[in-house]
Amino acid sequence: MKIKILKGNHFEINKQISLYFKKDFNKSKLKSISSDKIEKIINILKKNHPTILDEIRGRTEGFDCSISDFLALTAYELYDKNEDRCTDLYVVENSRKGIFHNEDGSEEIKVFLCQYEDEKILDLSCYSCLHGTTFSATKNLMMSVNYIYNDRYNFDANLPTWIFARLVLTCKNMKEVRALLKKYSIWGSISINLLDVNANKLYSIEKHDNINSIKEIKGLYYKTNTFIHPEMQPYIDEAEEVNTSHTRYKKLEELLKNCNLSYEQIMLYNNGNDYESVRVTGKNLYNAITQITVFYCKDKIEFINKKGKKKSFLTNEIL
């Protein structure tokens, strides 16, 4: 897994990134977002986060589309439930402390190191959203995301969920993350799996609209695309029998208890209903592929491909 290094300002780098994913821009899939909601998002970003607005403009320049089109393409709240998603495993035992994040999907995954004038962001991405969509890291925070699919959307909230995830990366520590959680409501629901690098503490964050839950992780803990924190259960409507997030959660629990596998193997192969077929093919019943697993901790980031081959990077050398 090679890291593609991009240099420039926030507009320039994001225009470059969009060109890698231009083939995925499909106007037939665009949904409608009302102009007043678009204006609300733009005003919030223009007032408080102008560099993020520059990144969005860079993406739209590369895609040759409007901001409205870009938001419609990337706001998962506008689309049907997509249950083939990712899993995260927190590990705090012996000398190992970090988070495993697997990445499912059919698109080609790319790793970018974005060297802006004011910061560096390491970004794993397989589609067109901004940093923080799947796995991202700065010198202060490392995080991965599980999007929670339910029907309780509030399109009058402040921001689309993935834009909020991007804003988390602008924080320098957990104190700033907590303030951000309180400041903005989001359209849908999200789980953010976060390492505060300098404090070397792991957190599981769940957010629905303006409701927040934060847990510091001190043992073995795992997440899928559903609420895990007990106090967040009332804020989601899920059909367990059709939602593979529950299946993956139960499979992960089973593998951790009963199978003599490394954490890397468990994370690469837990995403299907039939473990044996997944172990062989890398695919689950919905044809999603665990293309790569990321292990991140304070000192290093490891990318593990579906064949188990590992590539490690020391964080102080790349960030």
mmCIF file of C-alpha atoms in Angstrom, residues 132-317:
data_model
loop_
_atom_site.group_PDB
_atom_site.id
_atom_site.type_symbol
_atom_site.label_atom_id
_atom_site.label_comp_id
_atom_site.label_asym_id
_atom_site.label_seq_id
_atom_site.Cartn_x
_atom_site.Cartn_y
_atom_site.Cartn_z
ATOM 1 C CA GLY A 132 -12.365 11.919 8.106
ATOM 2 C CA THR A 133 -14.808 9.860 6.083
ATOM 3 C CA THR A 134 -13.179 6.468 6.726
ATOM 4 C CA PHE A 135 -9.770 6.694 8.446
ATOM 5 C CA SER A 136 -7.691 9.837 8.924
ATOM 6 C CA ALA A 137 -4.815 10.960 11.107
ATOM 7 C CA THR A 138 -3.111 14.192 12.107
ATOM 8 C CA LYS A 139 -0.298 14.737 14.610
ATOM 9 C CA ASN A 140 -3.025 15.229 17.242
ATOM 10 C CA LEU A 141 -5.847 12.810 16.461
ATOM 11 C CA MET A 142 -6.342 9.498 14.672
ATOM 12 C CA MET A 143 -9.888 8.420 13.913
ATOM 13 C CA SER A 144 -12.083 6.056 11.972
ATOM 14 C CA VAL A 145 -15.801 6.272 11.336
ATOM 15 C CA ASN A 146 -18.795 3.955 11.477
ATOM 16 C CA TYR A 147 -21.896 5.522 9.928
ATOM 17 C CA ILE A 148 -25.076 4.461 11.716
ATOM 18 C CA TYR A 149 -27.972 3.776 9.382
ATOM 19 C CA ASN A 150 -31.423 4.587 10.651
ATOM 20 C CA ASP A 151 -34.549 6.449 9.623
ATOM 21 C CA ARG A 152 -34.396 9.196 12.230
ATOM 22 C CA TYR A 153 -32.918 11.962 10.111
ATOM 23 C CA ASN A 154 -33.220 15.634 10.918
ATOM 24 C CA PHE A 155 -32.426 17.691 7.832
ATOM 25 C CA ASP A 156 -32.986 20.869 9.842
ATOM 26 C CA ALA A 157 -29.883 20.088 11.926
ATOM 27 C CA ASN A 158 -26.676 22.047 11.342
ATOM 28 C CA LEU A 159 -24.547 19.794 9.130
ATOM 29 C CA PRO A 160 -24.459 16.566 7.119
ATOM 30 C CA THR A 161 -22.815 13.863 9.187
ATOM 31 C CA TRP A 162 -19.668 13.439 7.057
ATOM 32 C CA ILE A 163 -18.923 17.195 7.177
ATOM 33 C CA PHE A 164 -19.068 16.990 10.971
ATOM 34 C CA ALA A 165 -16.596 14.075 10.818
ATOM 35 C CA ARG A 166 -14.240 16.305 8.817
ATOM 36 C CA LEU A 167 -14.490 19.018 11.463
ATOM 37 C CA VAL A 168 -13.373 16.591 14.185
ATOM 38 C CA LEU A 169 -9.966 16.426 12.470
ATOM 39 C CA THR A 170 -9.518 20.168 13.007
ATOM 40 C CA CYS A 171 -9.402 19.573 16.780
ATOM 41 C CA LYS A 172 -6.117 19.372 18.666
ATOM 42 C CA ASN A 173 -7.312 17.275 21.621
ATOM 43 C CA MET A 174 -10.304 15.608 23.219
ATOM 44 C CA LYS A 175 -11.323 18.821 24.995
ATOM 45 C CA GLU A 176 -11.854 20.502 21.620
ATOM 46 C CA VAL A 177 -13.708 17.422 20.319
ATOM 47 C CA ARG A 178 -16.131 17.636 23.246
ATOM 48 C CA ALA A 179 -16.800 21.308 22.493
ATOM 49 C CA LEU A 180 -17.411 20.498 18.822
ATOM 50 C CA LEU A 181 -19.868 17.736 19.731
ATOM 51 C CA LYS A 182 -21.915 20.228 21.722
ATOM 52 C CA LYS A 183 -21.681 22.987 19.124
ATOM 53 C CA TYR A 184 -23.265 21.259 16.109
ATOM 54 C CA SER A 185 -26.195 18.973 15.496
ATOM 55 C CA ILE A 186 -26.005 16.558 12.540
ATOM 56 C CA TRP A 187 -28.519 15.233 10.044
ATOM 57 C CA GLY A 188 -28.109 11.595 11.029
ATOM 58 C CA SER A 189 -26.069 9.336 13.330
ATOM 59 C CA ILE A 190 -22.389 8.490 13.571
ATOM 60 C CA SER A 191 -19.814 6.583 15.601
ATOM 61 C CA ILE A 192 -16.297 8.046 15.736
ATOM 62 C CA ASN A 193 -13.471 5.839 16.982
ATOM 63 C CA LEU A 194 -10.787 8.176 18.189
ATOM 64 C CA LEU A 195 -7.253 8.205 19.566
ATOM 65 C CA ASP A 196 -6.063 11.391 21.271
ATOM 66 C CA VAL A 197 -2.406 10.949 20.274
ATOM 67 C CA ASN A 198 -0.768 13.227 22.843
ATOM 68 C CA ALA A 199 -2.825 11.941 25.776
ATOM 69 C CA ASN A 200 -2.654 8.382 24.361
ATOM 70 C CA LYS A 201 -6.307 7.725 25.232
ATOM 71 C CA LEU A 202 -8.917 5.871 23.161
ATOM 72 C CA TYR A 203 -12.519 7.029 22.888
ATOM 73 C CA SER A 204 -15.743 5.691 21.437
ATOM 74 C CA ILE A 205 -18.003 8.582 20.433
ATOM 75 C CA GLU A 206 -21.615 8.171 19.355
ATOM 76 C CA LYS A 207 -23.707 11.074 18.095
ATOM 77 C CA HIS A 208 -27.289 11.386 16.903
ATOM 78 C CA ASP A 209 -28.571 14.833 15.902
ATOM 79 C CA ASN A 210 -27.638 16.866 19.021
ATOM 80 C CA ILE A 211 -27.338 13.883 21.416
ATOM 81 C CA ASN A 212 -23.776 12.823 22.323
ATOM 82 C CA SER A 213 -22.178 9.923 24.165
ATOM 83 C CA ILE A 214 -18.445 9.530 24.913
ATOM 84 C CA LYS A 215 -16.703 6.535 26.487
ATOM 85 C CA GLU A 216 -13.013 6.153 27.210
ATOM 86 C CA ILE A 217 -11.956 2.611 26.282
ATOM 87 C CA LYS A 218 -9.727 0.709 28.701
ATOM 88 C CA GLY A 219 -10.094 -2.882 27.496
ATOM 89 C CA LEU A 220 -11.309 -4.872 24.498
ATOM 90 C CA TYR A 221 -14.192 -3.137 22.725
ATOM 91 C CA TYR A 222 -15.691 -3.460 19.263
ATOM 92 C CA LYS A 223 -17.992 -1.470 17.044
ATOM 93 C CA THR A 224 -20.075 -1.868 13.899
ATOM 94 C CA ASN A 225 -22.512 0.487 12.178
ATOM 95 C CA THR A 226 -24.968 0.555 15.032
ATOM 96 C CA PHE A 227 -25.200 2.214 18.442
ATOM 97 C CA ILE A 228 -23.302 0.231 21.086
ATOM 98 C CA HIS A 229 -23.535 2.613 24.048
ATOM 99 C CA PRO A 230 -26.635 1.616 26.052
ATOM 100 C CA GLU A 231 -27.838 5.192 26.554
ATOM 101 C CA MET A 232 -27.918 5.720 22.773
ATOM 102 C CA GLN A 233 -30.231 2.784 22.010
ATOM 103 C CA PRO A 234 -33.449 4.883 22.059
ATOM 104 C CA TYR A 235 -32.187 7.041 19.179
ATOM 105 C CA ILE A 236 -32.144 4.437 16.435
ATOM 106 C CA ASP A 237 -34.656 2.420 14.447
ATOM 107 C CA GLU A 238 -33.034 -0.699 13.045
ATOM 108 C CA ALA A 239 -34.462 -3.916 11.670
ATOM 109 C CA GLU A 240 -32.091 -6.430 13.187
ATOM 110 C CA GLU A 241 -33.097 -9.230 10.832
ATOM 111 C CA VAL A 242 -31.991 -7.269 7.755
ATOM 112 C CA ASN A 243 -29.122 -5.251 9.148
ATOM 113 C CA THR A 244 -25.749 -6.898 8.676
ATOM 114 C CA SER A 245 -24.220 -4.558 11.248
ATOM 115 C CA HIS A 246 -25.767 -6.741 13.942
ATOM 116 C CA THR A 247 -24.546 -9.871 12.165
ATOM 117 C CA ARG A 248 -20.986 -8.572 11.997
ATOM 118 C CA TYR A 249 -21.109 -7.497 15.638
ATOM 119 C CA LYS A 250 -22.188 -10.992 16.712
ATOM 120 C CA LYS A 251 -19.657 -12.637 14.406
ATOM 121 C CA LEU A 252 -16.856 -10.511 15.830
ATOM 122 C CA GLU A 253 -17.885 -11.443 19.359
ATOM 123 C CA GLU A 254 -17.889 -15.121 18.351
ATOM 124 C CA LEU A 255 -14.479 -14.933 16.671
ATOM 125 C CA LEU A 256 -12.895 -13.168 19.634
ATOM 126 C CA LYS A 257 -14.161 -15.857 22.012
ATOM 127 C CA ASN A 258 -13.780 -19.040 20.010
ATOM 128 C CA CYS A 259 -11.246 -18.755 17.205
ATOM 129 C CA ASN A 260 -7.483 -18.923 17.386
ATOM 130 C CA LEU A 261 -6.940 -15.975 15.061
ATOM 131 C CA SER A 262 -4.880 -12.825 15.245
ATOM 132 C CA TYR A 263 -6.699 -9.514 15.536
ATOM 133 C CA GLU A 264 -5.604 -8.780 11.960
ATOM 134 C CA GLN A 265 -7.279 -11.957 10.676
ATOM 135 C CA ILE A 266 -10.422 -11.323 12.681
ATOM 136 C CA MET A 267 -10.744 -7.800 11.312
ATOM 137 C CA LEU A 268 -10.083 -8.836 7.727
ATOM 138 C CA TYR A 269 -12.624 -11.641 7.736
ATOM 139 C CA ASN A 270 -15.408 -10.855 10.190
ATOM 140 C CA ASN A 271 -17.659 -8.956 7.800
ATOM 141 C CA GLY A 272 -19.763 -11.834 6.458
ATOM 142 C CA ASN A 273 -22.557 -14.105 7.587
ATOM 143 C CA ASP A 274 -20.586 -17.210 6.592
ATOM 144 C CA TYR A 275 -17.133 -17.023 8.157
ATOM 145 C CA GLU A 276 -15.565 -19.837 6.152
ATOM 146 C CA SER A 277 -16.539 -18.373 2.778
ATOM 147 C CA VAL A 278 -15.480 -14.914 3.880
ATOM 148 C CA ARG A 279 -12.137 -16.255 5.033
ATOM 149 C CA VAL A 280 -11.520 -17.736 1.594
ATOM 150 C CA THR A 281 -13.034 -15.128 -0.713
ATOM 151 C CA GLY A 282 -12.907 -11.911 1.290
ATOM 152 C CA LYS A 283 -16.557 -11.324 0.380
ATOM 153 C CA ASN A 284 -19.783 -11.425 2.343
ATOM 154 C CA LEU A 285 -23.321 -12.137 1.111
ATOM 155 C CA TYR A 286 -23.717 -8.558 -0.106
ATOM 156 C CA ASN A 287 -20.495 -8.681 -2.111
ATOM 157 C CA ALA A 288 -18.634 -6.175 0.034
ATOM 158 C CA ILE A 289 -14.906 -6.746 0.259
ATOM 159 C CA THR A 290 -12.729 -6.051 3.274
ATOM 160 C CA GLN A 291 -9.982 -4.530 1.182
ATOM 161 C CA ILE A 292 -7.758 -3.321 3.955
ATOM 162 C CA THR A 293 -7.445 -3.169 7.737
ATOM 163 C CA VAL A 294 -5.744 -0.260 9.484
ATOM 164 C CA PHE A 295 -4.194 -0.620 12.936
ATOM 165 C CA TYR A 296 -3.337 2.692 14.515
ATOM 166 C CA CYS A 297 -1.768 3.611 17.826
ATOM 167 C CA LYS A 298 0.256 6.511 19.200
ATOM 168 C CA ASP A 299 3.505 5.427 17.570
ATOM 169 C CA LYS A 300 2.589 3.761 14.283
ATOM 170 C CA ILE A 301 -0.002 3.081 11.617
ATOM 171 C CA GLU A 302 -0.200 -0.305 9.876
ATOM 172 C CA PHE A 303 -2.057 -1.058 6.670
ATOM 173 C CA ILE A 304 -2.913 -4.767 6.287
ATOM 174 C CA ASN A 305 -4.252 -5.923 2.919
ATOM 175 C CA LYS A 306 -6.722 -8.757 2.393
ATOM 176 C CA LYS A 307 -3.844 -11.229 1.960
ATOM 177 C CA GLY A 308 -2.491 -10.273 5.381
ATOM 178 C CA LYS A 309 0.516 -8.364 4.038
ATOM 179 C CA LYS A 310 1.460 -5.535 6.390
ATOM 180 C CA LYS A 311 2.951 -2.100 5.731
ATOM 181 C CA SER A 312 3.939 -0.026 8.784
ATOM 182 C CA PHE A 313 4.644 3.686 9.152
ATOM 183 C CA LEU A 314 5.957 5.522 12.202
ATOM 184 C CA THR A 315 3.631 8.426 12.883
ATOM 185 C CA ASN A 316 6.421 10.884 13.718
ATOM 186 C CA GLU A 317 7.970 10.213 10.286
#
